[in-house]
Coordinates of C-alpha atoms and ligand atoms in Angstrom, one line a residue:
M30 CA 0.0 0.0 0.0
D31 CA 1.3 3.5 -1.0
K32 CA 2.1 5.9 1.8
V33 CA 1.5 9.6 1.3
R34 CA 3.4 12.1 3.5
I35 CA 1.6 15.2 4.6
A36 CA 2.4 18.1 7.0
L37 CA 0.2 20.1 9.4
L38 CA 0.8 23.8 9.9
G39 CA -0.6 24.1 13.4
L40 CA -1.6 21.8 16.2
G41 CA -4.3 23.8 18.0
N42 CA -7.9 22.9 18.2
V43 CA -8.3 21.9 14.5
G44 CA -4.8 20.4 14.2
K45 CA -5.6 18.1 17.2
G46 CA -8.9 17.1 15.7
V47 CA -7.1 16.1 12.4
W48 CA -4.5 14.1 14.3
N49 CA -7.1 12.3 16.3
I50 CA -9.4 11.4 13.4
L51 CA -6.5 10.2 11.2
K52 CA -5.5 7.9 14.2
S53 CA -8.9 6.7 15.3
N54 CA -10.4 6.2 11.8
R55 CA -7.2 5.0 10.2
E56 CA -8.5 1.7 8.8
A57 CA -11.5 3.3 7.0
I58 CA -9.5 6.3 5.8
V59 CA -6.8 4.0 4.3
K60 CA -9.5 2.2 2.3
R61 CA -11.2 5.3 1.2
A62 CA -8.0 7.3 0.3
G63 CA -6.4 4.2 -1.3
C64 CA -3.2 4.9 0.6
E65 CA -1.7 5.3 4.1
I66 CA -1.5 8.9 5.3
E67 CA 1.6 9.7 7.3
I68 CA 1.9 13.0 9.2
A69 CA 5.6 13.7 8.6
K70 CA 5.9 17.1 10.2
I71 CA 3.9 19.6 12.3
L72 CA 4.7 23.3 12.4
V73 CA 4.0 25.0 15.7
N74 CA 5.0 28.2 17.5
D75 CA 6.3 26.5 20.6
I76 CA 7.6 22.9 20.6
N77 CA 7.7 22.7 24.4
K78 CA 4.0 23.7 24.9
Q79 CA 1.9 21.3 27.0
R80 CA -0.6 19.8 24.5
N81 CA -2.5 16.9 26.0
I82 CA -2.1 14.8 22.8
D83 CA 0.1 11.8 22.0
V84 CA 2.1 13.4 19.2
P85 CA 5.8 12.4 19.2
K86 CA 7.8 15.5 19.9
E87 CA 10.2 14.8 17.0
L88 CA 7.4 15.6 14.6
L89 CA 7.1 19.1 15.8
T90 CA 9.1 21.9 14.2
T91 CA 9.2 25.7 14.2
N92 CA 11.1 25.7 10.9
I93 CA 8.7 25.9 7.9
D94 CA 11.6 25.0 5.5
E95 CA 11.6 21.5 6.9
I96 CA 8.1 21.1 5.4
L97 CA 8.2 23.3 2.3
R98 CA 11.6 22.1 1.1
D99 CA 10.8 18.4 1.7
D100 CA 9.8 17.1 -1.7
S101 CA 8.4 13.9 -0.1
I102 CA 5.6 15.9 1.6
K103 CA 2.8 16.0 -0.9
V104 CA 0.0 17.8 1.0
V105 CA 0.2 20.8 3.3
V106 CA -2.6 21.2 5.8
E107 CA -2.9 24.7 7.0
V108 CA -4.7 24.9 10.4
M109 CA -2.7 27.7 12.0
G110 CA -5.0 30.7 11.1
G111 CA -4.3 34.3 10.4
L112 CA -3.3 36.1 7.1
E113 CA 0.5 36.0 7.4
P114 CA 2.6 33.9 7.5
A115 CA -0.2 31.4 6.4
K116 CA -0.6 33.0 3.0
E117 CA 3.2 33.0 2.3
Y118 CA 3.4 29.4 3.4
I119 CA 0.5 28.3 1.3
L120 CA 1.6 30.1 -1.8
D121 CA 5.1 28.6 -1.4
A122 CA 3.7 25.1 -1.0
I123 CA 1.6 25.6 -4.2
R124 CA 4.6 26.8 -6.2
R125 CA 6.4 23.7 -5.0
K126 CA 3.5 21.6 -6.4
K127 CA 2.2 20.5 -3.1
H128 CA -1.6 20.2 -2.6
V129 CA -3.1 22.3 0.1
V130 CA -6.0 21.9 2.6
T131 CA -6.9 24.9 4.7
A132 CA -9.5 25.8 7.4
N133 CA -8.6 29.5 7.1
K134 CA -11.7 31.5 6.2
L135 CA -9.9 34.9 6.6
L136 CA -7.2 33.9 4.1
I137 CA -9.7 32.4 1.6
A138 CA -12.0 35.3 1.8
M139 CA -9.2 37.9 1.4
N140 CA -6.8 36.1 -0.9
G141 CA -8.7 33.2 -2.4
D142 CA -8.5 34.6 -5.9
Q143 CA -4.7 34.6 -5.9
I144 CA -4.4 31.3 -4.2
F145 CA -6.8 29.5 -6.6
K146 CA -5.2 31.1 -9.6
E147 CA -1.7 29.9 -8.6
A148 CA -3.1 26.5 -7.7
E149 CA -4.5 26.2 -11.2
E150 CA -1.3 27.3 -12.8
N151 CA 0.7 24.8 -10.7
E152 CA -1.9 22.0 -11.2
V153 CA -2.5 21.4 -7.5
I154 CA -5.7 21.3 -5.5
V155 CA -6.6 23.7 -2.7
N156 CA -9.5 22.4 -0.6
F157 CA -11.1 24.6 2.1
E158 CA -14.3 22.8 3.3
A159 CA -13.5 23.5 7.0
S160 CA -13.3 27.3 6.4
V161 CA -17.1 27.6 6.5
C162 CA -19.5 26.0 9.1
G163 CA -17.0 23.5 10.6
G164 CA -18.2 20.0 9.9
I165 CA -21.1 20.9 7.6
P166 CA -20.2 19.9 3.9
I167 CA -21.4 23.3 2.6
I168 CA -18.5 24.1 0.3
H169 CA -18.6 20.8 -1.6
G170 CA -22.4 21.1 -1.4
I171 CA -22.5 24.4 -3.3
N172 CA -19.5 23.7 -5.5
E173 CA -20.5 20.2 -6.6
S174 CA -23.9 18.9 -5.6
L175 CA -25.8 22.2 -6.2
T176 CA -23.7 23.4 -9.1
A177 CA -26.6 22.9 -11.5
N178 CA -28.6 25.5 -9.8
R179 CA -28.9 29.3 -9.9
I180 CA -28.7 30.0 -6.2
E181 CA -31.2 32.7 -5.2
K182 CA -30.6 33.0 -1.5
I183 CA -28.5 31.8 1.4
V184 CA -29.4 32.6 5.0
G185 CA -28.3 31.0 8.2
I186 CA -26.2 30.8 11.4
I187 CA -22.6 30.4 10.4
N188 CA -20.6 31.2 13.5
G189 CA -20.5 28.7 16.3
T190 CA -19.1 30.9 19.0
T191 CA -21.8 33.6 18.8
N192 CA -24.5 31.0 18.6
Y193 CA -23.1 29.3 21.7
I194 CA -23.0 32.6 23.6
L195 CA -26.5 33.7 22.5
T196 CA -27.9 30.2 23.4
K197 CA -26.3 30.3 26.9
M198 CA -27.5 33.9 27.4
T199 CA -31.0 32.9 26.3
L200 CA -31.6 29.5 27.9
E201 CA -29.4 29.7 31.0
K202 CA -29.2 33.5 31.6
M203 CA -25.4 33.2 31.5
S204 CA -23.5 36.5 31.1
F205 CA -21.9 37.3 27.8
E206 CA -18.4 37.1 29.4
D207 CA -18.9 33.7 31.0
A208 CA -20.5 32.3 27.8
L209 CA -17.6 33.6 25.7
K210 CA -15.1 32.1 28.1
E211 CA -16.8 28.7 27.8
A212 CA -16.8 28.9 24.0
Q213 CA -13.1 29.6 24.1
E214 CA -12.5 26.7 26.5
K215 CA -14.4 24.4 24.1
G216 CA -12.2 25.5 21.2
Y217 CA -14.9 27.2 19.2
A218 CA -13.6 30.7 19.2
E219 CA -10.9 32.3 17.0
A220 CA -7.5 33.1 18.5
D221 CA -8.8 36.7 18.8
P222 CA -12.6 36.2 19.6
T223 CA -13.3 39.8 18.5
S224 CA -13.5 38.2 15.0
D225 CA -16.4 36.0 16.3
V226 CA -18.3 38.4 18.5
E227 CA -18.1 41.4 16.2
G228 CA -19.2 39.4 13.2
Y229 CA -16.0 39.4 11.1
D230 CA -15.7 35.6 11.0
A231 CA -19.3 35.4 9.7
V232 CA -18.4 38.1 7.1
Y233 CA -15.4 36.0 5.8
K234 CA -17.6 32.9 5.6
L235 CA -20.4 34.8 3.8
A236 CA -17.9 36.2 1.3
I237 CA -16.7 32.7 0.5
L238 CA -20.2 31.3 0.1
T239 CA -21.2 34.3 -2.1
K240 CA -18.3 33.9 -4.4
L241 CA -19.0 30.2 -4.8
A242 CA -22.8 30.5 -5.1
F243 CA -23.0 33.7 -7.1
D244 CA -19.8 33.6 -9.2
T245 CA -18.9 37.1 -8.3
R246 CA -16.1 38.9 -6.5
V247 CA -16.9 40.1 -3.0
D248 CA -14.9 42.6 -1.0
V249 CA -15.4 41.8 2.7
D250 CA -15.5 45.5 3.4
N251 CA -18.7 45.7 1.3
I252 CA -20.6 43.3 3.5
Y253 CA -22.7 45.0 6.1
R254 CA -21.6 43.8 9.6
E255 CA -22.9 44.1 13.2
G256 CA -21.7 41.8 16.0
I257 CA -23.5 40.6 19.1
T258 CA -21.8 42.7 21.7
K259 CA -24.7 45.2 21.7
I260 CA -27.2 42.4 22.6
K261 CA -28.2 42.8 26.3
P262 CA -30.1 40.3 28.5
V263 CA -33.0 42.8 28.4
D264 CA -33.2 42.5 24.6
I265 CA -33.3 38.7 24.9
A266 CA -36.1 39.0 27.4
Y267 CA -38.2 41.4 25.2
A268 CA -37.6 39.2 22.2
K269 CA -39.1 36.3 24.2
E270 CA -42.1 38.5 25.0
F271 CA -42.7 39.2 21.3
G272 CA -42.2 35.5 20.4
Y273 CA -38.7 35.8 19.0
V274 CA -35.2 34.4 19.6
I275 CA -32.0 36.4 18.8
K276 CA -29.4 34.8 16.5
L277 CA -26.4 36.2 14.6
L278 CA -27.6 35.8 11.0
A279 CA -25.7 35.9 7.7
A280 CA -27.6 36.4 4.5
V281 CA -27.1 36.9 0.8
K282 CA -29.9 37.3 -1.7
E283 CA -29.8 38.2 -5.4
V284 CA -32.4 40.8 -6.4
N285 CA -32.4 42.0 -10.0
E286 CA -28.7 41.1 -10.4
R287 CA -27.7 43.0 -7.3
L288 CA -26.7 41.4 -4.0
E289 CA -28.1 42.0 -0.6
L290 CA -25.3 41.0 1.8
R291 CA -25.4 41.3 5.5
V292 CA -24.3 39.9 8.9
H293 CA -26.1 41.1 12.0
P294 CA -28.1 39.9 15.0
A295 CA -31.7 39.3 14.1
M296 CA -34.9 38.3 15.9
I297 CA -36.5 35.2 14.4
P298 CA -39.8 33.6 15.3
V299 CA -39.5 30.9 18.1
I300 CA -41.3 28.4 15.8
H301 CA -38.8 28.8 12.9
P302 CA -36.2 25.9 12.6
L303 CA -33.4 28.4 12.9
A304 CA -34.6 29.5 16.4
N305 CA -33.8 25.9 17.6
V306 CA -30.3 25.8 16.3
N307 CA -28.4 26.0 19.5
D308 CA -24.9 25.9 21.1
S309 CA -22.1 25.5 18.5
F310 CA -24.5 24.2 15.8
N311 CA -24.8 26.1 12.5
A312 CA -27.6 25.9 10.0
V313 CA -27.9 27.3 6.5
F314 CA -30.9 27.6 4.2
I315 CA -30.1 27.6 0.5
K316 CA -32.7 28.3 -2.2
G317 CA -31.7 27.1 -5.6
N318 CA -33.9 27.5 -8.7
A319 CA -33.9 23.8 -9.4
V320 CA -33.5 22.2 -6.0
G321 CA -35.8 24.6 -4.2
D322 CA -35.3 25.0 -0.4
L323 CA -32.6 23.1 1.3
M324 CA -31.3 23.2 4.9
L325 CA -27.9 22.1 6.1
Y326 CA -27.4 21.6 9.8
G327 CA -24.5 20.5 12.0
R328 CA -21.6 21.4 14.3
G329 CA -20.1 24.7 13.1
A330 CA -17.0 24.6 15.2
G331 CA -14.8 22.4 17.5
E332 CA -11.9 20.0 17.2
L333 CA -13.6 16.9 15.7
P334 CA -16.3 18.5 13.5
T335 CA -13.8 20.8 11.9
G336 CA -11.2 18.0 11.8
S337 CA -13.8 15.9 10.0
A338 CA -14.0 18.5 7.2
V339 CA -10.2 18.8 7.0
V340 CA -9.6 15.1 6.8
G341 CA -12.3 14.7 4.2
D342 CA -10.5 17.3 2.2
I343 CA -7.2 15.5 2.5
I344 CA -8.8 12.2 1.4
S345 CA -10.4 14.1 -1.5
V346 CA -7.0 15.3 -2.6
L347 CA -5.6 11.8 -2.4
R348 CA -8.4 10.4 -4.5
N349 CA -7.8 13.3 -6.9
G350 CA -11.5 13.4 -7.5
V351 CA -12.3 17.0 -6.9
E352 CA -14.4 18.3 -9.8
R353 CA -14.0 21.9 -9.0
S354 CA -11.5 23.4 -6.6
G355 CA -11.8 27.0 -5.6
F356 CA -13.6 30.0 -7.1
T357 CA -14.3 30.1 -10.8
T358 CA -12.5 33.5 -11.2
A359 CA -12.7 33.3 -15.0
N360 CA -16.5 33.4 -14.9
Y361 CA -16.9 36.2 -12.3
A362 CA -19.7 38.6 -13.1
H363 CA -19.8 42.0 -11.4
K364 CA -22.7 42.4 -9.1
D365 CA -23.6 45.6 -7.3
I366 CA -24.3 45.5 -3.6
I367 CA -27.7 46.8 -2.5
P368 CA -27.2 49.6 0.1
M369 CA -28.7 48.8 3.5
E370 CA -31.0 51.9 3.2
E371 CA -32.9 49.9 0.6
V372 CA -33.2 46.8 2.6
K373 CA -36.7 46.1 4.1
S374 CA -37.3 44.6 7.5
K375 CA -39.3 44.7 10.6
Y376 CA -37.5 46.4 13.5
Y377 CA -37.3 46.1 17.3
I378 CA -36.4 49.5 18.8
R379 CA -35.7 50.0 22.5
I380 CA -35.8 53.6 23.7
L381 CA -35.2 55.2 27.1
V382 CA -37.6 58.1 27.5
K383 CA -38.6 60.6 30.2
D384 CA -41.8 59.5 31.8
M385 CA -44.0 62.5 31.0
P386 CA -47.2 63.3 29.1
G387 CA -47.1 63.3 25.3
V388 CA -43.8 61.4 24.7
L389 CA -45.4 58.4 23.1
G390 CA -47.4 60.7 20.8
Q391 CA -44.2 62.6 19.7
I392 CA -42.4 59.4 18.9
A393 CA -45.4 57.9 17.0
T394 CA -45.8 61.2 15.0
I395 CA -42.2 61.0 13.9
F396 CA -42.5 57.4 12.9
G397 CA -45.7 58.2 11.0
E398 CA -44.1 61.2 9.2
N399 CA -41.3 58.8 8.0
E400 CA -43.7 56.1 6.8
V401 CA -42.8 53.7 9.7
S402 CA -45.8 51.8 10.8
I403 CA -45.9 50.4 14.4
L404 CA -46.9 46.8 14.8
S405 CA -46.8 46.7 18.6
F406 CA -45.1 48.3 21.6
I407 CA -44.4 47.6 25.3
Q408 CA -43.9 50.2 28.0
K409 CA -43.0 48.7 31.4
P410 CA -44.0 50.7 34.5
E411 CA -40.6 50.2 36.2
K412 CA -38.6 53.4 36.3
Q413 CA -34.9 53.4 35.3
D414 CA -32.0 55.8 35.7
K415 CA -32.7 57.8 38.8
D416 CA -36.4 57.0 38.5
D417 CA -37.0 59.6 35.8
Y418 CA -36.9 57.3 32.8
V419 CA -38.9 54.3 31.4
T420 CA -38.2 52.0 28.6
I421 CA -40.5 51.8 25.6
V422 CA -40.0 49.1 23.0
F423 CA -41.5 49.3 19.5
V424 CA -41.8 46.6 16.9
T425 CA -42.5 48.0 13.4
H426 CA -44.1 46.6 10.3
D427 CA -41.8 46.0 7.3
T428 CA -40.0 49.3 6.7
Y429 CA -37.0 50.5 4.6
E430 CA -33.9 51.0 6.7
D431 CA -33.7 54.5 5.4
N432 CA -37.1 55.4 6.9
I433 CA -35.9 53.9 10.3
N434 CA -32.7 55.9 10.2
K435 CA -34.5 59.2 9.4
S436 CA -37.0 58.6 12.2
L437 CA -34.3 57.9 14.7
V438 CA -32.4 61.0 13.9
K439 CA -35.6 63.0 14.7
I440 CA -36.5 60.9 17.7
T441 CA -33.1 61.4 19.3
E442 CA -33.5 65.2 19.0
L443 CA -36.6 65.1 21.2
E444 CA -36.1 66.6 24.6
A445 CA -37.8 63.7 26.4
I446 CA -35.5 61.0 24.8
S447 CA -32.6 59.9 26.9
K448 CA -31.2 57.3 24.4
V449 CA -32.2 54.9 21.6
E450 CA -30.7 51.9 23.4
N451 CA -30.9 49.2 20.8
I452 CA -32.2 48.4 17.3
I453 CA -32.5 44.8 16.1
R454 CA -33.9 43.7 12.8
I455 CA -36.7 41.1 12.8
E456 CA -35.9 38.7 9.9
N457 CA -38.4 37.9 7.3
L458 CA -37.7 34.2 6.8
E459 CA -40.4 33.3 4.2
Ligands
LIG670 P1 -5.5 27.5 17.5 O1 -6.1 26.6 18.5 O2 -5.1 28.9 17.9 O3 -4.2 26.8 16.9 C1 -3.3 27.4 16.0 C2 -2.1 26.5 15.9 O4 -1.2 27.1 14.9 C3 -1.2 26.3 17.1 O5 -0.8 25.0 17.2 C4 -0.1 27.3 16.9 O6 1.1 26.8 17.5 C5 0.1 27.3 15.4 N1 0.6 28.6 14.9 C6 -0.1 29.7 14.8 N2 0.7 30.7 14.3 C7 1.8 30.1 13.9 C8 3.0 30.5 13.3 N3 3.2 31.8 12.9 N4 4.0 29.6 13.2 C9 3.9 28.4 13.6 N5 2.8 27.9 14.2 C10 1.8 28.7 14.4 O7 -6.5 27.7 16.2 P2 -7.6 26.7 15.8 O8 -8.8 27.0 16.6 O9 -7.1 25.3 15.6 O10 -7.9 27.3 14.3 C11 -7.0 27.1 13.2 C12 -7.7 27.6 11.9 O11 -8.9 26.8 11.7 C13 -8.1 29.0 11.9 O12 -7.9 29.5 10.6 C14 -9.6 29.0 12.2 O13 -10.3 30.1 11.7 C15 -10.0 27.7 11.5 N6 -11.2 27.1 12.0 C16 -11.3 26.8 13.4 C17 -12.4 26.2 13.9 C18 -12.6 25.9 15.3 O14 -13.6 25.3 15.7 N7 -11.6 26.2 16.2 C19 -13.4 25.8 13.0 C20 -13.2 26.0 11.6 C21 -12.1 26.7 11.1 P3 1.3 26.7 19.1 O15 0.4 25.5 19.5 O16 2.7 26.3 19.4 O17 0.8 27.9 19.8
LIG671 N1 -14.7 30.6 15.4 C1 -15.5 29.9 14.4 C2 -16.9 29.8 14.9 C3 -14.9 28.6 14.2 O1 -17.1 30.0 16.1 O2 -17.8 29.5 14.1 C4 -15.5 27.9 13.0 O3 -15.3 28.5 11.8

């Protein structure tokens, strides 16, 4: 039986998952790959770090040349993260005719075009299934199984860390800080969790999915982004009263050859399947013009689920059966992004107001003048902030974001308004 030597760049959460899967499922993997897979070298930052894994120390190196300059290593598996030096190492590996497997959504979203172009020129494969939604086979799903379709819409929960945090805040009343700490301990979060909680990680993933599904170039800076740090326990409680659950959603939709692209927290009805996607699970709805509606669900982060996608990609390289690797840059069509002002949604708006006669009327008048129609509102009798203020929460009918923005500018100018404390979109998931 042939033996193929591969190298890992990184032995953190994902690297450990890859090591453990290759070991525990060895027999089945050998049959499916048609060869033995030998991890010849593993690049790390610190060889002496305590790792709780039975990796022989002699496999570890801090010298990338021991991997890149070794012609016997045929596949480089990048699970270290970050833009540099990951990009430099991957491009060097490609130029040396090594196949690449990566879990790095940041790098693929930012530099995928260059990486896939060089891979094509050097006739090597770059697989990146683990870069989006951990263990869910969404990249191969879109790139291969759904490739006959014109994709109309993708919407879902594509970040495990934020879904874990929101689940814990909602179901167990855990604080944001404690829930984030747990997500980090479980290996779900990025090295810098700002990427998760401020929505950047979901933006990178959405950019990758959009490129694959809509054959267009997407600049990550053009994707509207809001994270979950502004979500307070009080918003979660109000959402429940209105019959909603708060999730970090990512969505792309094609409307008249323009793309609506956004990542933000959204309220979704408790009875919708996405409302019951909890912990580190992800779920994505895809609408294709042939397949119709489709939902993919599974673990979006963690050692083994992500390792599953990475090892699947390695086997795929060894079988050499990848029909389409990377983005089809040659077929890119330009698509304009729809400005958020033109996006329609229902809104939840929480305002702190002075408890005095006429305030509600003043706010309602401004909404009316800007064509914002109120669906319902709640005013709790409890006073806040030195007893002078109360909270009013409005839920609007479907409204253009532009109308909401114009209303809020006027509302904040009112003397009786202390603060517009939060605005959260209510997703229309039909
Ligand atoms: P991690 O736990 O922080 O591990 C990173 C590993 O890379 C560590 O072993 C580290 O070495 C090594 N490393 C980092 N920079 C290096 C450098 N400059 N030179 C040499 N070694 C370096 O990260 P992770 O959670 O496994 O994530 C890795 C990648 O997978 C990221 O791109 C992430 O976005 C992606 N991903 C993660 C998940 C997940 O659930 N965690 C899911 C999907 C995709 P030391 O151990 O010596 O510090
Ligand atoms: N930090 C990412 C998440 C890892 O929480 O979804 C999976 O890409």
